[in-house]
Coordinates of C-alpha atoms and ligand atoms in Angstrom, one line a residue:
X236 CA 95.5 -82.3 135.8
X237 CA 91.9 -81.8 135.5
X238 CA 89.4 -82.5 133.6
X239 CA 85.8 -83.1 133.1
X240 CA 83.2 -85.8 133.7
X241 CA 80.3 -85.3 131.9
X242 CA 77.7 -88.4 131.8
X243 CA 74.4 -88.2 129.1
X244 CA 71.6 -87.6 131.3
X245 CA 68.1 -86.3 129.4
X246 CA 67.1 -82.9 128.8
X247 CA 68.9 -79.3 130.0
X248 CA 65.7 -77.5 131.7
X249 CA 66.3 -73.6 133.3
X250 CA 68.3 -70.4 134.0
X251 CA 71.7 -69.6 133.1
X252 CA 73.2 -66.1 133.6
X253 CA 75.3 -65.4 130.6
X254 CA 79.1 -63.6 132.3
X255 CA 81.1 -61.2 130.3
X256 CA 82.5 -61.0 127.9
X257 CA 85.8 -62.7 127.5
X258 CA 87.2 -61.0 124.2
X259 CA 85.9 -57.5 125.7
X260 CA 87.3 -57.2 128.6
X261 CA 90.5 -58.8 127.1
X262 CA 91.5 -55.6 124.7
X263 CA 89.2 -53.3 127.4
X264 CA 91.6 -53.7 130.3
X265 CA 94.6 -53.0 128.2
X266 CA 93.2 -50.0 126.6
X267 CA 92.7 -48.4 130.7
X268 CA 96.4 -48.8 130.0
X269 CA 95.7 -45.5 128.0
X270 CA 95.2 -42.9 131.3
X271 CA 96.5 -42.4 134.1
X272 CA 93.6 -42.6 136.1
X273 CA 92.1 -45.3 138.1
X274 CA 89.2 -47.8 135.6
X275 CA 86.5 -49.5 137.0
X276 CA 85.0 -52.2 135.1
X277 CA 81.7 -54.0 136.3
X278 CA 80.4 -57.6 135.0
X279 CA 84.3 -59.0 134.3
X280 CA 84.3 -62.9 133.8
X281 CA 86.4 -64.9 136.4
X282 CA 88.8 -66.6 134.1
X283 CA 92.4 -67.8 133.1
X284 CA 93.0 -65.1 130.2
X285 CA 92.0 -63.1 132.8
X286 CA 93.9 -63.4 135.6
X287 CA 96.9 -63.8 132.3
X288 CA 96.1 -60.2 131.3
X289 CA 96.3 -58.3 135.1
X290 CA 100.5 -59.9 134.8
X291 CA 100.8 -57.8 131.4
X292 CA 99.2 -55.0 133.2
X293 CA 100.5 -55.7 136.6
X294 CA 104.0 -56.5 134.4
X295 CA 103.7 -53.5 133.2
X296 CA 103.7 -51.4 136.6
X297 CA 100.0 -51.4 136.8
X298 CA 97.7 -52.3 140.0
X299 CA 94.8 -54.4 139.0
X300 CA 92.0 -55.3 141.9
X301 CA 91.2 -58.4 140.5
X302 CA 90.8 -61.3 142.9
X303 CA 87.6 -63.3 142.2
X304 CA 88.0 -65.9 144.2
X305 CA 87.9 -63.0 147.5
X306 CA 85.3 -59.9 145.5
X307 CA 83.3 -62.6 143.5
X308 CA 82.2 -62.2 139.4
X309 CA 79.3 -61.7 137.5
X310 CA 77.3 -57.8 136.9
X311 CA 77.7 -56.2 140.5
X312 CA 81.3 -57.5 141.0
X313 CA 84.1 -54.2 140.6
X314 CA 87.7 -54.6 139.3
X315 CA 90.1 -51.2 139.4
X316 CA 93.7 -50.8 136.4
X317 CA 95.2 -47.2 137.8
X318 CA 98.1 -47.2 135.2
X319 CA 99.5 -44.2 136.6
X320 CA 102.2 -46.5 138.4
X321 CA 103.1 -47.9 134.8
X322 CA 106.9 -48.4 134.3
X323 CA 108.0 -50.6 132.0
X324 CA 107.4 -51.0 128.1
X325 CA 107.7 -54.5 128.0
X326 CA 105.4 -57.5 127.5
X327 CA 107.6 -60.3 127.9
X328 CA 107.7 -63.3 125.7
X329 CA 106.5 -65.9 128.8
X330 CA 102.9 -64.0 129.3
X331 CA 102.5 -63.5 125.1
X332 CA 103.1 -67.2 124.5
X333 CA 100.2 -68.1 127.2
X334 CA 97.6 -65.7 125.4
X335 CA 98.2 -64.6 122.1
X336 CA 95.3 -61.7 123.3
X337 CA 98.5 -59.8 125.2
X338 CA 99.6 -58.6 122.0
X339 CA 96.9 -56.1 122.3
X340 CA 99.2 -54.0 124.9
X341 CA 101.0 -53.1 121.9
X342 CA 98.5 -50.4 120.4
X343 CA 98.0 -48.7 123.8
X344 CA 101.9 -48.7 125.2
X345 CA 103.0 -47.1 121.9
X346 CA 100.7 -44.7 122.2
X347 CA 101.0 -43.7 125.7
X348 CA 104.8 -44.2 126.3
X349 CA 106.0 -43.2 122.8
X350 CA 107.1 -46.8 123.0
X351 CA 106.3 -50.3 123.6
X352 CA 108.4 -54.1 123.0
X353 CA 105.9 -57.0 123.0
X354 CA 107.0 -60.2 122.2
X355 CA 105.5 -62.3 118.8
X356 CA 102.7 -64.5 120.4
X357 CA 104.2 -67.9 118.3
X358 CA 102.1 -70.3 117.8
X359 CA 98.9 -71.5 118.6
X360 CA 96.9 -74.8 117.7
X361 CA 93.9 -73.5 116.0
X362 CA 96.3 -71.7 113.1
X363 CA 99.4 -69.6 112.8
X364 CA 98.4 -66.5 113.9
X365 CA 100.5 -63.2 113.0
X366 CA 100.2 -60.3 113.8
X367 CA 101.2 -58.7 111.0
X368 CA 98.4 -56.1 110.8
X369 CA 99.0 -54.7 113.9
X370 CA 102.0 -53.9 113.4
X371 CA 101.1 -52.5 109.2
X372 CA 98.8 -50.1 111.4
X373 CA 101.4 -48.6 113.9
X374 CA 103.4 -47.8 110.9
X375 CA 100.8 -46.3 108.9
X376 CA 100.2 -43.7 112.3
X377 CA 103.9 -42.8 112.4
X378 CA 105.6 -45.3 113.9
X379 CA 108.7 -47.1 113.5
X380 CA 108.7 -50.3 114.1
X381 CA 111.1 -53.8 114.7
X382 CA 111.2 -57.3 114.4
X383 CA 113.9 -58.3 116.6
X384 CA 114.9 -61.0 118.3
X385 CA 111.0 -61.9 118.6
X386 CA 110.1 -59.5 120.3
X387 CA 108.1 -56.2 118.4
X388 CA 110.0 -53.0 119.2
X389 CA 108.2 -50.0 118.6
X390 CA 108.7 -46.3 118.9
X391 CA 106.9 -43.1 117.1
X392 CA 108.6 -40.9 115.4
X393 CA 108.3 -37.2 118.1
X394 CA 105.8 -37.2 121.0
X395 CA 102.7 -39.3 119.4
X396 CA 101.2 -41.0 117.0
X397 CA 99.8 -39.4 114.0
X398 CA 96.2 -39.9 112.5
X399 CA 96.2 -41.7 109.3
X400 CA 94.4 -43.4 106.9
X401 CA 94.5 -47.4 107.0
X402 CA 93.1 -50.0 105.6
X403 CA 93.3 -53.8 106.6
X404 CA 94.3 -55.9 104.0
X405 CA 91.5 -58.1 105.8
X406 CA 89.3 -58.2 108.7
X407 CA 91.0 -58.5 111.4
X408 CA 89.5 -58.0 115.9
X409 CA 92.6 -57.7 117.4
X410 CA 94.8 -55.5 114.6
X411 CA 91.4 -53.6 115.0
X412 CA 91.2 -53.0 117.9
X413 CA 94.8 -52.2 118.3
X414 CA 94.3 -49.2 115.8
X415 CA 91.5 -48.4 117.8
X416 CA 93.5 -47.4 120.8
X417 CA 96.2 -46.5 119.2
X418 CA 95.1 -43.9 117.3
X419 CA 92.4 -42.9 120.6
X420 CA 95.9 -40.9 121.8
X421 CA 97.3 -40.3 118.4
X422 CA 97.2 -36.5 116.6
X423 CA 94.5 -35.6 114.6
X424 CA 92.0 -38.0 112.5
X425 CA 92.2 -41.7 111.7
X426 CA 90.1 -44.0 109.3
X427 CA 90.0 -47.2 110.7
X428 CA 88.5 -48.5 107.2
X429 CA 87.6 -52.2 106.6
X430 CA 87.3 -52.9 110.5
X431 CA 85.6 -56.0 111.9
X432 CA 82.7 -55.4 113.2
X433 CA 82.3 -57.3 116.4
X434 CA 80.3 -56.7 119.3
X435 CA 83.6 -57.0 121.2
X436 CA 84.3 -54.1 118.9
X437 CA 81.9 -51.8 120.2
X438 CA 82.3 -52.4 123.4
X439 CA 85.6 -51.2 123.6
X440 CA 84.9 -48.2 121.4
X441 CA 81.9 -47.4 124.5
X442 CA 84.7 -47.7 127.0
X443 CA 87.3 -45.7 125.1
X444 CA 84.1 -43.3 125.0
X445 CA 84.0 -43.5 128.3
X446 CA 87.4 -42.3 128.9
X447 CA 86.9 -39.1 126.9
X448 CA 87.6 -40.9 123.3
X449 CA 86.0 -39.0 120.7
X450 CA 84.9 -42.6 118.2
X451 CA 82.4 -42.9 115.8
X452 CA 81.3 -45.4 113.4
X453 CA 82.2 -48.6 115.8
X454 CA 80.6 -51.3 114.3
X455 CA 80.7 -50.0 111.3
X456 CA 83.6 -51.2 108.6
X457 CA 84.9 -47.4 108.2
X458 CA 85.2 -45.8 112.7
X459 CA 86.6 -42.4 112.0
X460 CA 88.6 -41.5 115.5
X461 CA 89.8 -37.7 116.1
X462 CA 92.9 -38.1 119.1
X463 CA 93.2 -36.0 122.5
X464 CA 96.1 -35.5 124.3
X465 CA 94.3 -37.0 127.8
X466 CA 91.8 -39.7 128.3
X467 CA 90.1 -40.0 132.1
X468 CA 89.1 -42.2 134.9
X469 CA 85.8 -44.0 134.5
X470 CA 83.1 -46.5 135.5
X471 CA 82.5 -48.9 132.7
X472 CA 79.6 -52.8 132.8
X473 CA 81.8 -54.8 130.1
X474 CA 79.2 -56.6 127.3
X475 CA 77.3 -59.9 127.3
X476 CA 79.5 -63.1 126.1
X477 CA 77.8 -64.1 122.6
X478 CA 79.7 -67.1 122.6
X479 CA 79.8 -68.9 126.1
X480 CA 75.5 -67.6 125.7
X481 CA 75.8 -69.4 122.4
X482 CA 77.5 -72.4 124.1
X483 CA 74.4 -73.6 126.2
X484 CA 71.5 -72.4 123.8
X485 CA 73.3 -75.1 121.4
X486 CA 74.1 -78.0 124.6
X487 CA 70.0 -76.9 125.5
X488 CA 68.7 -77.5 121.8
X489 CA 71.1 -80.9 121.9
X490 CA 69.5 -82.0 124.6
X491 CA 65.9 -81.9 123.1
X492 CA 65.7 -79.3 126.3
X493 CA 64.4 -76.0 127.2
X494 CA 66.9 -72.6 128.9
X495 CA 65.9 -69.2 129.0
X496 CA 69.9 -67.0 129.0
X497 CA 69.6 -63.9 131.7
X498 CA 71.9 -60.4 130.9
X499 CA 72.9 -61.9 127.5
X500 CA 72.9 -59.6 124.2
X501 CA 70.1 -60.9 121.4
X502 CA 71.1 -58.3 119.5
X503 CA 74.7 -59.5 118.9
X504 CA 73.2 -63.5 118.3
X505 CA 71.6 -62.6 114.7
X506 CA 73.4 -64.9 112.9
X507 CA 73.9 -68.0 115.7
X508 CA 70.0 -67.5 116.8
X509 CA 68.5 -67.7 113.1
X510 CA 70.9 -71.7 113.0
X511 CA 69.9 -72.6 116.4
X512 CA 65.4 -71.8 114.5
X513 CA 67.1 -73.4 112.0
X514 CA 67.7 -76.1 113.6
X515 CA 64.2 -76.5 115.0
X516 CA 64.2 -74.7 118.6
X517 CA 62.0 -71.9 119.0
X518 CA 63.8 -69.2 120.1
X519 CA 61.9 -65.5 121.8
X520 CA 63.8 -62.5 122.8
X521 CA 62.5 -60.7 126.3
X522 CA 65.1 -57.3 126.6
X523 CA 68.1 -59.1 127.8
X524 CA 66.5 -63.0 127.9
X525 CA 66.9 -65.5 125.5
X526 CA 64.7 -68.4 126.0
X527 CA 65.2 -71.6 123.3
X528 CA 62.6 -74.6 124.1
X529 CA 63.5 -76.9 121.5
X530 CA 59.7 -79.4 123.0
X531 CA 61.5 -82.4 122.4
X532 CA 62.3 -82.7 119.2
X533 CA 65.6 -83.9 118.0
X534 CA 67.4 -80.7 116.4
X535 CA 67.6 -80.3 112.4
X536 CA 71.5 -80.7 111.2
X537 CA 72.1 -77.5 109.7
X538 CA 75.1 -75.5 106.9
X539 CA 77.7 -73.3 109.0
X540 CA 79.9 -70.9 107.3
X541 CA 82.0 -69.2 109.3
X542 CA 82.8 -65.0 109.0
X543 CA 83.5 -62.2 109.8
X544 CA 80.3 -60.4 111.9
X545 CA 77.3 -60.3 111.4
X546 CA 78.6 -63.7 109.9
X547 CA 78.1 -66.8 112.0
X548 CA 81.0 -66.7 114.3
X549 CA 84.3 -69.0 113.9
X550 CA 84.0 -69.4 117.9
X551 CA 80.1 -71.1 117.7
X552 CA 81.4 -72.9 114.4
X553 CA 82.9 -76.4 117.1
X554 CA 79.9 -76.7 119.1
X555 CA 77.2 -76.4 116.4
X556 CA 79.4 -79.2 114.4
X557 CA 78.7 -81.5 117.2
X558 CA 75.1 -80.5 117.1
X559 CA 75.2 -81.7 113.4
X560 CA 76.8 -85.1 115.2
X561 CA 73.9 -86.2 116.6
X562 CA 71.1 -84.4 114.0
X563 CA 69.0 -85.6 111.7
X564 CA 70.4 -85.1 108.1
X565 CA 72.9 -83.8 107.3
X566 CA 75.1 -80.6 106.9
X567 CA 78.6 -79.0 106.1
X568 CA 80.7 -76.5 107.8
X569 CA 83.6 -74.3 106.4
X570 CA 85.4 -72.5 107.7
X571 CA 86.6 -69.7 106.6
X572 CA 88.6 -67.7 109.6
X573 CA 91.4 -70.1 110.5
X574 CA 93.0 -72.5 108.4
X575 CA 93.3 -75.1 112.0
X576 CA 90.0 -75.3 113.3
X577 CA 89.1 -78.7 113.3
X578 CA 90.6 -80.2 115.7
X579 CA 87.6 -80.8 117.2
X580 CA 86.6 -83.8 114.5
X581 CA 88.8 -86.3 115.6
X582 CA 88.2 -85.9 119.0
X583 CA 83.8 -86.4 117.6
X584 CA 84.7 -88.6 115.0
X585 CA 86.1 -91.0 119.4
X586 CA 82.8 -90.7 120.6
X587 CA 81.5 -92.0 117.0
X588 CA 80.6 -89.3 115.0
X589 CA 79.7 -89.4 111.1
X590 CA 82.3 -86.4 110.1
X591 CA 84.2 -86.3 107.2
X592 CA 87.1 -83.5 106.5
X593 CA 87.8 -82.1 102.9
X594 CA 90.8 -78.9 103.8
X595 CA 87.8 -77.0 105.1
X596 CA 85.3 -77.7 105.1
X597 CA 83.6 -80.9 107.2
X598 CA 81.1 -82.6 106.2
X599 CA 79.1 -84.3 109.4
X600 CA 75.6 -86.1 108.7
X601 CA 74.0 -86.8 112.6
X602 CA 73.9 -90.2 114.3
X603 CA 71.3 -91.5 116.5
X604 CA 73.6 -92.0 119.6
X605 CA 77.3 -90.4 120.2
X606 CA 78.8 -93.5 123.1
X607 CA 81.3 -91.7 125.9
X608 CA 84.7 -92.9 125.4
X609 CA 87.2 -90.0 126.9
X610 CA 88.6 -87.0 124.6
X611 CA 91.3 -85.0 124.5
X612 CA 90.2 -80.8 124.2
X613 CA 93.0 -78.9 122.0
X614 CA 91.5 -74.8 122.4
X615 CA 88.5 -73.0 124.6
X616 CA 86.0 -73.7 121.6
X617 CA 86.8 -77.7 120.5
X618 CA 87.0 -78.8 124.1
X619 CA 83.3 -76.7 124.4
X620 CA 81.7 -79.3 121.8
X621 CA 83.0 -82.0 123.5
X622 CA 81.5 -81.1 126.4
X623 CA 78.4 -80.7 124.7
X624 CA 78.8 -83.6 122.9
X625 CA 78.9 -85.5 125.9
X626 CA 76.4 -84.2 127.2
X627 CA 74.1 -85.9 125.0
X628 CA 76.5 -89.4 124.5
X629 CA 75.7 -93.0 126.1
X630 CA 77.6 -93.2 129.1
X631 CA 80.6 -91.4 130.7
X632 CA 82.7 -89.2 128.5
X633 CA 86.0 -88.2 129.9
X634 CA 87.6 -84.4 128.5
X635 CA 91.6 -84.1 129.3
X636 CA 93.2 -80.7 129.1
X637 CA 90.3 -78.8 130.3
X638 CA 93.0 -76.0 131.6
X639 CA 91.6 -74.5 127.7
X640 CA 87.8 -74.3 128.6
X641 CA 88.9 -72.2 132.1
X642 CA 90.7 -69.9 129.4
X643 CA 87.3 -68.7 128.3
X644 CA 84.6 -70.0 130.3
X645 CA 83.5 -69.5 133.6
X646 CA 82.0 -71.6 136.0
X647 CA 81.3 -74.7 133.1
X648 CA 80.4 -77.2 134.5
X649 CA 78.4 -75.6 137.9
X650 CA 76.2 -73.6 135.6
X651 CA 75.4 -76.6 133.4
X652 CA 74.7 -78.9 136.4
X653 CA 72.1 -75.3 137.5
X654 CA 70.7 -76.4 134.3
X655 CA 69.9 -80.3 135.3
X656 CA 73.5 -82.3 133.4
X657 CA 75.8 -84.6 134.7
X658 CA 79.2 -83.2 135.0
X659 CA 82.2 -82.3 137.7
X660 CA 85.3 -81.4 138.0
X661 CA 87.6 -84.3 138.3
X662 CA 91.8 -84.6 139.3
Ligands
EPU970 N1 95.2 -62.1 110.5 C1 96.6 -62.0 109.9 N2 97.0 -61.3 110.6 C2 96.6 -60.7 111.7 C3 95.7 -60.7 111.9 C4 95.5 -61.6 112.2 O1 96.7 -62.9 108.6 O2 98.1 -59.2 112.0 C5 94.2 -63.6 110.9 C6 94.1 -64.6 111.3 O3 95.6 -65.3 111.5 C7 93.0 -65.2 111.1 C8 92.4 -63.4 111.1 O4 93.0 -62.4 110.6 O5 93.1 -65.9 110.0 C9 91.1 -63.0 111.5 O6 91.9 -62.9 113.0 P1 91.7 -62.2 114.2 O7 92.5 -60.7 114.2 O8 90.0 -61.3 113.6 O9 91.2 -62.7 115.1 P2 91.9 -62.3 116.8 O10 91.6 -61.1 117.0 O11 93.1 -63.0 117.0 C10 90.2 -63.2 118.0 C11 89.3 -63.5 119.3 C12 88.9 -64.6 118.6 C13 88.0 -65.0 117.0 C14 88.8 -64.1 116.6 C15 88.0 -63.9 115.0 C16 90.1 -62.8 121.2 C17 90.9 -62.3 122.1 N3 90.1 -63.8 120.6 O12 91.0 -63.2 117.2 O13 88.3 -66.0 119.6 O14 88.2 -65.9 116.7 O15 89.0 -62.9 116.6 O16 86.5 -63.7 115.0 O17 89.4 -60.8 121.0 C18 88.4 -67.8 121.1 O18 87.6 -67.0 121.9 O19 88.2 -69.2 120.8 C19 89.4 -66.9 119.7 C20 90.1 -68.1 119.2

């Protein structure tokens, strides 16, 4: 099994190219199932989760021209999905259990073919993560849904789903995406209240609009969709990954360095940029570039409370916890989205961090210096936080179970090496 070896090695400096967003490209790939014409995506990141989504789409019968090893990735790379050959309505357990986002084929397959069977995803390292909100949204749109033998089985009553007014009980990114994708082909108008407002949802809606959908209000809590009978071919550039970008910015702040992120989307990152400024970083924005400079200073600890966009994202919580571990002062971190997203705490403590957890709250007191040690990654963002801690720790940190990292960070060790880090993959 591969591991990552990080050696603490002074400030990061330089420029880093930000990839397309994992959490945008996954739903958008699923959305290509809504048309039998080809959809071409650019700025598709080279990630394990994208490969899993390709397998899910291929399992349904679609063809996906994704081969980053041959054609590369990055802003100019193209991936085309042709769903005209879809001949199955089933997303099997073997794939869904490895990637929960596979449940995002439910809405598109149901809307286009009148039936869908998607395995329940099962357990997850960061929380129980049920899919009841996805199911309720499909029911509001007129589907009959049962859960049998570990599968969600959904069927439309007539030929098509029916537009409806649906209010999500709690804000859910995935349920909003599934409902949005289902509603674009429903008969009549759908209003989705208490929708998630994440930039990745806006990007999904933009792609659907390019495919011919009528969507209004995306990026607000009320999305209105006027259903159309069919969608058509389109080309779409995937939005930049604000979490990958934030991870590099935090790494640089921790190392007291200076960087410029390129091909980023600063307007999607207000809460994170504000916290970096509060931590003492000079942050300026110039088009798609973010410049961060610590001027050699130690960061100051910050308080973090995670909540749905536009508040502070849960996907940046672990990285800011790593920052607090070496910061001046103490910070309080409240995790409000997932019930079990502090798995990195005990690993950070192995590096000498001073953290006390009480329920969903972590109290972190900065120490002068962490000390490198072998650690175990437990989920994607936890893995990132351990690498960040290792970058500023004394000596070597060996991060095990880095397959989590490959799910959501494109070539992180090459990008960090380019900024001057001492980091490499070892077998
Ligand atoms: N929830 C329910 N029922 C549902 C759906 C969600 O109770 O049917 C709960 C969840 O258990 C959670 C809360 O609602 O407590 C919010 O979950 P949400 O549905 O918003 O999360 P998600 O769609 O499963 C996406 C991202 C996550 C990110 C969250 C929150 C993708 C593929 N995943 O998950 O990304 O943390 O939104 O922003 O978009 C990551 O990238 O590391 C990651 C975990």
